[in-house]
GROMACS .gro file of C-alpha atoms in nm:
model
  298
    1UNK     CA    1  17.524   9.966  -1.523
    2UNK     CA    2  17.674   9.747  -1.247
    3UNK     CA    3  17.436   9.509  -1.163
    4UNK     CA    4  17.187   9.506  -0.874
    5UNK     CA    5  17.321   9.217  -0.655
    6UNK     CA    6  17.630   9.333  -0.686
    7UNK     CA    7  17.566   9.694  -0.565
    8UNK     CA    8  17.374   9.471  -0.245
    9UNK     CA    9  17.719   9.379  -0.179
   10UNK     CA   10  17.825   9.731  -0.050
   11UNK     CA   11  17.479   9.837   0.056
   12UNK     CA   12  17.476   9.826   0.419
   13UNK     CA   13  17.139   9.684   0.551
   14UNK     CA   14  16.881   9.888   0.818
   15UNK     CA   15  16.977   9.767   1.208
   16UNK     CA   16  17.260   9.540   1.096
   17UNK     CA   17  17.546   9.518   1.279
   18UNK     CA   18  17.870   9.591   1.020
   19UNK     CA   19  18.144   9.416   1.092
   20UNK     CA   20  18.460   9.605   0.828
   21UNK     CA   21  18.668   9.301   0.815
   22UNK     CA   22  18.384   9.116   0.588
   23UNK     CA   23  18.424   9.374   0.359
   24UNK     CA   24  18.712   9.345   0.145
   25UNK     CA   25  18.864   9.690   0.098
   26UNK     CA   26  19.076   9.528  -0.246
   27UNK     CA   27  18.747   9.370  -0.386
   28UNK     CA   28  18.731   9.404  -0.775
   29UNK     CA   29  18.527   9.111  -0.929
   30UNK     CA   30  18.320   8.873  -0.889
   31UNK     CA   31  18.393   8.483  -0.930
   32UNK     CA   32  18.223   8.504  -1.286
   33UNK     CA   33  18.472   8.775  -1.400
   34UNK     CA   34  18.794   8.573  -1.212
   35UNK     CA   35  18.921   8.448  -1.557
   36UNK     CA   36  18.964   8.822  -1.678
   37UNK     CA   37  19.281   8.978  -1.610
   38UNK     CA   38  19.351   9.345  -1.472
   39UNK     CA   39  19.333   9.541  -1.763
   40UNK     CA   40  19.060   9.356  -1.902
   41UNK     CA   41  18.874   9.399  -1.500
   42UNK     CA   42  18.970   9.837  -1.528
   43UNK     CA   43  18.880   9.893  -1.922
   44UNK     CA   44  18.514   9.723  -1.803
   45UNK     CA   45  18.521   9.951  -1.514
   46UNK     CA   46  18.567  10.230  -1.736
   47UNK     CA   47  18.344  10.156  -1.967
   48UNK     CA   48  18.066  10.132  -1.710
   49UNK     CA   49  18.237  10.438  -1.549
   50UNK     CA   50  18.197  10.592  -1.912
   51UNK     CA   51  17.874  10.550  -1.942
   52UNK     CA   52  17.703  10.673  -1.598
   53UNK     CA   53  17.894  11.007  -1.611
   54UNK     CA   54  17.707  11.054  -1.974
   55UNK     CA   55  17.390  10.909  -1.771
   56UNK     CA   56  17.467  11.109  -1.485
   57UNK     CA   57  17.485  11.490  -1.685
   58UNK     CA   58  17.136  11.440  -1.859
   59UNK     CA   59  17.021  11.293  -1.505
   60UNK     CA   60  17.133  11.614  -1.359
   61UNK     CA   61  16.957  11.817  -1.651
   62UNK     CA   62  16.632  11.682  -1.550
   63UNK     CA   63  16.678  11.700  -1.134
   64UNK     CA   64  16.753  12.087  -1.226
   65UNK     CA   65  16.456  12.125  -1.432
   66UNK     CA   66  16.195  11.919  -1.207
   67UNK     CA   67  16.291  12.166  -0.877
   68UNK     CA   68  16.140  11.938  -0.645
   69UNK     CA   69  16.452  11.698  -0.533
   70UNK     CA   70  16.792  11.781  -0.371
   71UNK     CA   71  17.053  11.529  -0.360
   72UNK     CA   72  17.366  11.472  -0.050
   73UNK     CA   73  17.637  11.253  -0.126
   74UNK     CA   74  17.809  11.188   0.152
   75UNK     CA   75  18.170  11.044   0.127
   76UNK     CA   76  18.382  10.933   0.435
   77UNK     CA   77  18.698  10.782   0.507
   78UNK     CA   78  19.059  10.746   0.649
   79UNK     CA   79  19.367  10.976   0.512
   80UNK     CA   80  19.407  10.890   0.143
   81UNK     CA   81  19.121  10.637   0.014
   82UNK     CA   82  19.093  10.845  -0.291
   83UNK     CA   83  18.778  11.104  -0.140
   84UNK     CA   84  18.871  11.415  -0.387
   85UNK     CA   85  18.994  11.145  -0.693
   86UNK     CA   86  18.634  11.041  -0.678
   87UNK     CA   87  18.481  11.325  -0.642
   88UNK     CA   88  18.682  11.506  -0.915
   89UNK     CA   89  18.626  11.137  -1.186
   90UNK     CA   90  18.253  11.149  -1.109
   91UNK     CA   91  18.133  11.443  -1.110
   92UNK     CA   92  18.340  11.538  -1.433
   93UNK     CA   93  18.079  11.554  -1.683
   94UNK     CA   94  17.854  11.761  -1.435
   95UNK     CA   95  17.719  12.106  -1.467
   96UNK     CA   96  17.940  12.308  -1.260
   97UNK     CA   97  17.581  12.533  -1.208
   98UNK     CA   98  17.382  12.231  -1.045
   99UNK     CA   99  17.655  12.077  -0.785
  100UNK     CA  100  17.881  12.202  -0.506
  101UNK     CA  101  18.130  12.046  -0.302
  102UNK     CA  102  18.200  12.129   0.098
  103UNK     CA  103  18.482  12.004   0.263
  104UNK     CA  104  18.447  12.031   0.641
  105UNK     CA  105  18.821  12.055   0.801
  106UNK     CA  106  18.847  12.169   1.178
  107UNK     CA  107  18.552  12.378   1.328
  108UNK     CA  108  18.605  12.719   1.367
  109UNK     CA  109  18.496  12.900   1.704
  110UNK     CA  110  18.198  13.022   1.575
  111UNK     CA  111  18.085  12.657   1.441
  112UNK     CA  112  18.179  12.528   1.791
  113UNK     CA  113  17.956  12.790   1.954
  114UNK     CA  114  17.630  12.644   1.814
  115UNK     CA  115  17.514  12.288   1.793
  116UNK     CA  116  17.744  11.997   1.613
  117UNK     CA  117  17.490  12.025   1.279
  118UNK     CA  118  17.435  12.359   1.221
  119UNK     CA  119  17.772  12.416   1.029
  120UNK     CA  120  17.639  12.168   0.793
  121UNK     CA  121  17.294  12.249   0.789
  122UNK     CA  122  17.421  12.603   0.595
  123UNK     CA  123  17.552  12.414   0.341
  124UNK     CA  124  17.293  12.160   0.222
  125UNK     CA  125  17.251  12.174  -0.136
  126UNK     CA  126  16.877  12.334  -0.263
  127UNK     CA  127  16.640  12.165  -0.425
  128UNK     CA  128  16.732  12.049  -0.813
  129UNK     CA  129  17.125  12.030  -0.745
  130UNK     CA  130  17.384  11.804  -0.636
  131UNK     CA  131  17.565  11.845  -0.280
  132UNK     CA  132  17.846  11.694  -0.187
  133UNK     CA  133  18.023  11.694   0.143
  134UNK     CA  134  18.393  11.600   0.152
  135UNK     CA  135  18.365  11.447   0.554
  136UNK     CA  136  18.051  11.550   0.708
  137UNK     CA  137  17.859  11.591   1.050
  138UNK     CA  138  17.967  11.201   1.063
  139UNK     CA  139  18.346  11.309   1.189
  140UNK     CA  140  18.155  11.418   1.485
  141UNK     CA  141  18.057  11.047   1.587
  142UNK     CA  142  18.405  10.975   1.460
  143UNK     CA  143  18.720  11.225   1.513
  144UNK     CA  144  18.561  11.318   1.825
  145UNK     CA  145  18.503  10.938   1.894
  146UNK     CA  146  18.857  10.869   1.874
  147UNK     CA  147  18.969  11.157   2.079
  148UNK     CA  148  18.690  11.244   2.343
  149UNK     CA  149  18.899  11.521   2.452
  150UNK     CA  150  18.742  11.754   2.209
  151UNK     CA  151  18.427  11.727   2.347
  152UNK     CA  152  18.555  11.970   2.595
  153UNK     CA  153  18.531  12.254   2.377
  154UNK     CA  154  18.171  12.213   2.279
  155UNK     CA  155  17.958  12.076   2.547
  156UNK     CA  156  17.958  12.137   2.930
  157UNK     CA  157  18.040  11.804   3.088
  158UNK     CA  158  17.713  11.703   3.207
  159UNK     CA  159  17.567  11.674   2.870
  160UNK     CA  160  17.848  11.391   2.835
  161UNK     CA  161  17.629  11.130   2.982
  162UNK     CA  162  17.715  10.703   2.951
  163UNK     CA  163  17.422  10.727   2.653
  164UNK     CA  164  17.587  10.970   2.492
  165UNK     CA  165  17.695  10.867   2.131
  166UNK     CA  166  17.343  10.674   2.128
  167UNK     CA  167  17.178  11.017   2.161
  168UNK     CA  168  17.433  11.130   1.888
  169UNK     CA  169  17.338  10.833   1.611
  170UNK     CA  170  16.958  10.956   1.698
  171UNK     CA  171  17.028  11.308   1.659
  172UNK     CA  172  17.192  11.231   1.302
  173UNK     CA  173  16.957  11.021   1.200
  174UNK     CA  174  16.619  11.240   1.332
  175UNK     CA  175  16.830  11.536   1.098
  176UNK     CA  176  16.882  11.241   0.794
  177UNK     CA  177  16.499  11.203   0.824
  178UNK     CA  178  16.379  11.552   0.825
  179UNK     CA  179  16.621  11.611   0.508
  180UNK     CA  180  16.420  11.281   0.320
  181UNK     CA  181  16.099  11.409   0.425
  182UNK     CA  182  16.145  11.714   0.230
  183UNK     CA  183  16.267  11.604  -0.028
  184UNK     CA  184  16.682  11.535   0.001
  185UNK     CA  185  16.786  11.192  -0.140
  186UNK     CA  186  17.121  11.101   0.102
  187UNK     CA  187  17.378  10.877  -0.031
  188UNK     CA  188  17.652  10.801   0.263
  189UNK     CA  189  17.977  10.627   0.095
  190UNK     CA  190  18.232  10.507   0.342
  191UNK     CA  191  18.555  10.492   0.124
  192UNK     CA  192  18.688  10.162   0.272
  193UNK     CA  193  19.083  10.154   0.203
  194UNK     CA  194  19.330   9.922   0.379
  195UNK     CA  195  19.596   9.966   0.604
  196UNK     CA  196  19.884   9.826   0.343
  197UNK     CA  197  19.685  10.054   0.076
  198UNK     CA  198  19.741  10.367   0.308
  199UNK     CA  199  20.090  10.314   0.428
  200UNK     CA  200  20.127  10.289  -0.009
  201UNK     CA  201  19.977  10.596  -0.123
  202UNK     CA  202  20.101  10.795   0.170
  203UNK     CA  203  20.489  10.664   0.086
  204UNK     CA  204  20.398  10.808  -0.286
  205UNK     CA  205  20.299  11.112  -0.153
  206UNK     CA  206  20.622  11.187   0.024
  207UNK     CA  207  20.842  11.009  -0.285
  208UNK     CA  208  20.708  11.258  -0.528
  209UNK     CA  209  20.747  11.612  -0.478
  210UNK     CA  210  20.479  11.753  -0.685
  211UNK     CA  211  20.230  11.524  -0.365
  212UNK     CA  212  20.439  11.631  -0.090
  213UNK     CA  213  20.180  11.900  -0.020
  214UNK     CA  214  19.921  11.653   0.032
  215UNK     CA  215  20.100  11.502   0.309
  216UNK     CA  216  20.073  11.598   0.677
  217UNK     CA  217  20.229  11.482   1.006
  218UNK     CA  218  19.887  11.470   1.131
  219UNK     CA  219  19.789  11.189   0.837
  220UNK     CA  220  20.078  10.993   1.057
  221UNK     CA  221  19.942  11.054   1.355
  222UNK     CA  222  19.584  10.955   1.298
  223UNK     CA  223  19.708  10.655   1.136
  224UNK     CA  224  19.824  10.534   1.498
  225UNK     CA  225  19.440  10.505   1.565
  226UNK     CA  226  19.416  10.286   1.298
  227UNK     CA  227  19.187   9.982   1.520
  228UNK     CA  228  19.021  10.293   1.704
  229UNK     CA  229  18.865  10.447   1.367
  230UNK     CA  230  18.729  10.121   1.260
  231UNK     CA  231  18.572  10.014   1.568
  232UNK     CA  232  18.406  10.371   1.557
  233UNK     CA  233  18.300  10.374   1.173
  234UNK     CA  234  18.169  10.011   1.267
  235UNK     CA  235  17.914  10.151   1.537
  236UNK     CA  236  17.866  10.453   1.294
  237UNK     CA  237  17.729  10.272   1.016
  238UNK     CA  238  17.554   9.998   1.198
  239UNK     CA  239  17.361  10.294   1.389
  240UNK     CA  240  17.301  10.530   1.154
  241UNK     CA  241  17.236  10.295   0.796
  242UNK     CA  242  16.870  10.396   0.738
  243UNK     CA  243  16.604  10.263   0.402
  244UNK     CA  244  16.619  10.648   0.352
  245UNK     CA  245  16.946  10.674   0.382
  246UNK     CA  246  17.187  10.447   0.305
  247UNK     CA  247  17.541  10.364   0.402
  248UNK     CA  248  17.760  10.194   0.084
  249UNK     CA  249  18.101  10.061   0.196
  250UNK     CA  250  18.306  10.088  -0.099
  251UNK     CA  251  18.644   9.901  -0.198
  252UNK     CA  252  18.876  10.193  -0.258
  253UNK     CA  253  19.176   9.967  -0.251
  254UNK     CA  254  19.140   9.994  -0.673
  255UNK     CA  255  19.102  10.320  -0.732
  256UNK     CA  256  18.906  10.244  -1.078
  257UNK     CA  257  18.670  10.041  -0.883
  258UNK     CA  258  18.551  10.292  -0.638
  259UNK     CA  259  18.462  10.537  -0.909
  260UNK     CA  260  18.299  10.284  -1.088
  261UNK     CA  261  18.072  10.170  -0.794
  262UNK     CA  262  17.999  10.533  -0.668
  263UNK     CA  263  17.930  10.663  -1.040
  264UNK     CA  264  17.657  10.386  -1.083
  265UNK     CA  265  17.520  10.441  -0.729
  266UNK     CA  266  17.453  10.827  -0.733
  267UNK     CA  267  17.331  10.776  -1.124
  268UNK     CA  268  17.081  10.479  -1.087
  269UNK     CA  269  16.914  10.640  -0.761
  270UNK     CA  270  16.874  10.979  -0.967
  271UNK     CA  271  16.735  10.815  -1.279
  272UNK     CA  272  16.530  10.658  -1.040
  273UNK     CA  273  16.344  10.925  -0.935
  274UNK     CA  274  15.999  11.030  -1.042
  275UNK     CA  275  16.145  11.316  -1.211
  276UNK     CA  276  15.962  11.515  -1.496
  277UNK     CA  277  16.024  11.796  -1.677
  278UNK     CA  278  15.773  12.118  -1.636
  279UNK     CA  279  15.471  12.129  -1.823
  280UNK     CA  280  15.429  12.428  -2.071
  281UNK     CA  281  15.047  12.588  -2.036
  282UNK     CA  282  14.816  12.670  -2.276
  283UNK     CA  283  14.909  13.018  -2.202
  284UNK     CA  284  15.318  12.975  -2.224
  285UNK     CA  285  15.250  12.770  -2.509
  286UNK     CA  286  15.074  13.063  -2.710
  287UNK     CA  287  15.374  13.282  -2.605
  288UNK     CA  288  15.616  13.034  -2.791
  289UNK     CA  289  15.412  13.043  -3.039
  290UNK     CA  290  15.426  13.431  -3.061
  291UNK     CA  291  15.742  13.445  -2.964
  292UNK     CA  292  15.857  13.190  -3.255
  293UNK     CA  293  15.621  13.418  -3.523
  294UNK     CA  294  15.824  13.733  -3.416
  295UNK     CA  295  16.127  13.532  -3.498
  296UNK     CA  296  16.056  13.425  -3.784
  297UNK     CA  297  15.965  13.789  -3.929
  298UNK     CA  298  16.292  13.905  -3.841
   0.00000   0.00000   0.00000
């Protein structure tokens, strides 16, 4: 397991104002580990990595069986910080039965005819399984951030008022609460990639054929509101990082790091749970027991 203070470097305190630039996107040890070299750094990484997905399966075992927890993971973050790689390294060793994955792309016209949440409220994961949303209401406080001109299409104007993205934070947050109340542990990761990094992986997408497919004009386009994303994932986080729900901002610069850090995250806060496995009765027990006799006569 990664150790506590170390995981305090990503956690993003209650009312604090986040500022991205103190958070080093190509982070990957800390001064104790500087005299190990790069393999040395990702075969520790992996090894930790290792270890919480065999953590994270019998963790999952016992959140099915207990029935009384639910558990988001929220993961955010520009064009190509590695959102699917992590989901797909992660969640490897998983029950296929006890998680599901969302990814939210553009809202159709029936998801902009009700309010901003209610596409996601439909697909919050049920108590004793694993959710996992792939961008999330959040691109509401953020897309739409970036280009106010879609607000056109699903409020009347006067709603747009000078408070307005204040009233939004709340409205998140008052719907974060509600899910905690009842029982949904929410896990926000903001996948926090550089500039150079993109402009990298998106060059190796277009140099390989067989990633060409993951590549879109838009991915460009977006990328020329490079200063306008972070100044809105800035007030984002600093508005909406809760006690109950926490924002992480995570180095995805090293791919093997990310997974490493998001892996330990979503397993430690599981494990930590009070969770318990049903108790038989008296009564089921002497069904076994019958049950077992039969069995054996056979």
């Amino acid at each position: 397991m990664i150790r506590e203070d170390i995981i305090d470097l990503f956690r993003v305190p209650a009312d604090k104002k986040v500022r991205l630039k103190d958070h080093n996107p190509g982070w990957k040890q800390t001064d104790e580990f500087e005299h190990l070299g790069k393999d040395a750094l990702k075969e520790r990484a992996k090894a930790i990595l290792d270890q919480n997905l065999a953590d994270l399966a019998e963790a999952q075992g016992l959140l099915y069986a207990d029935d009384r927890y639910a558990v988001l993971i929220v993961l955010q973050a520009m064009d190509a910080a590695g959102k699917d790689g992590t989901i797909k390294h992660v969640m490897s060793g998983v029950n296929p039965q006890g998680c599901e994955v969302h990814s939210f792309k553009k809202p159709s016209a029936e998801e902009l005819d009700h309010n901003f949440l209610w596409r996601y409220m439909r697909r919050l994961p049920e108590r004793g399984r694993i959710g996992i949303f792939n961008r999330s209401y959040y691109e509401d406080v953020l897309v739409v951030k970036v280009h106010p001109e879609l607000l056109g299409r699903q409020l009347p104007r006067e709603k747009v008022g000078k408070k307005f993205w204040e009233e939004r934070y709340d409205d998140i947050k008052s719907f974060e609460r509600h899910l905690v109340r009842n029982g949904t542990v929410i896990l926000k990761f903001f996948l926090h990639v550089s500039r150079d990094e993109q402009k990298k992986r998106f060059l190796e997408r277009l140099n390989r054929p067989e990633k060409n497919w993951k590549f879109s004009p838009s991915d460009l386009a977006e990328r020329g509101h490079w200063d306008e994303y972070m100044a809105a994932y800035e007030d984002a986080l600093s508005a909406t990082s809760t006690e109950d729900a926490p924002w992480y901002v995570v180095p995805a610069d090293h791919k093997w790091v990310t997974r490493a850090v998001v892996a330990d995250i979503v397993t430690t806060t599981i494990r930590g749970l009070d969770l318990q496995y049903p108790e038989v009765t008296a009564q089921q027990r002497k069904l076994l027991e019958q049950a077992r006799t039969e069995l054996a006569k056979e």
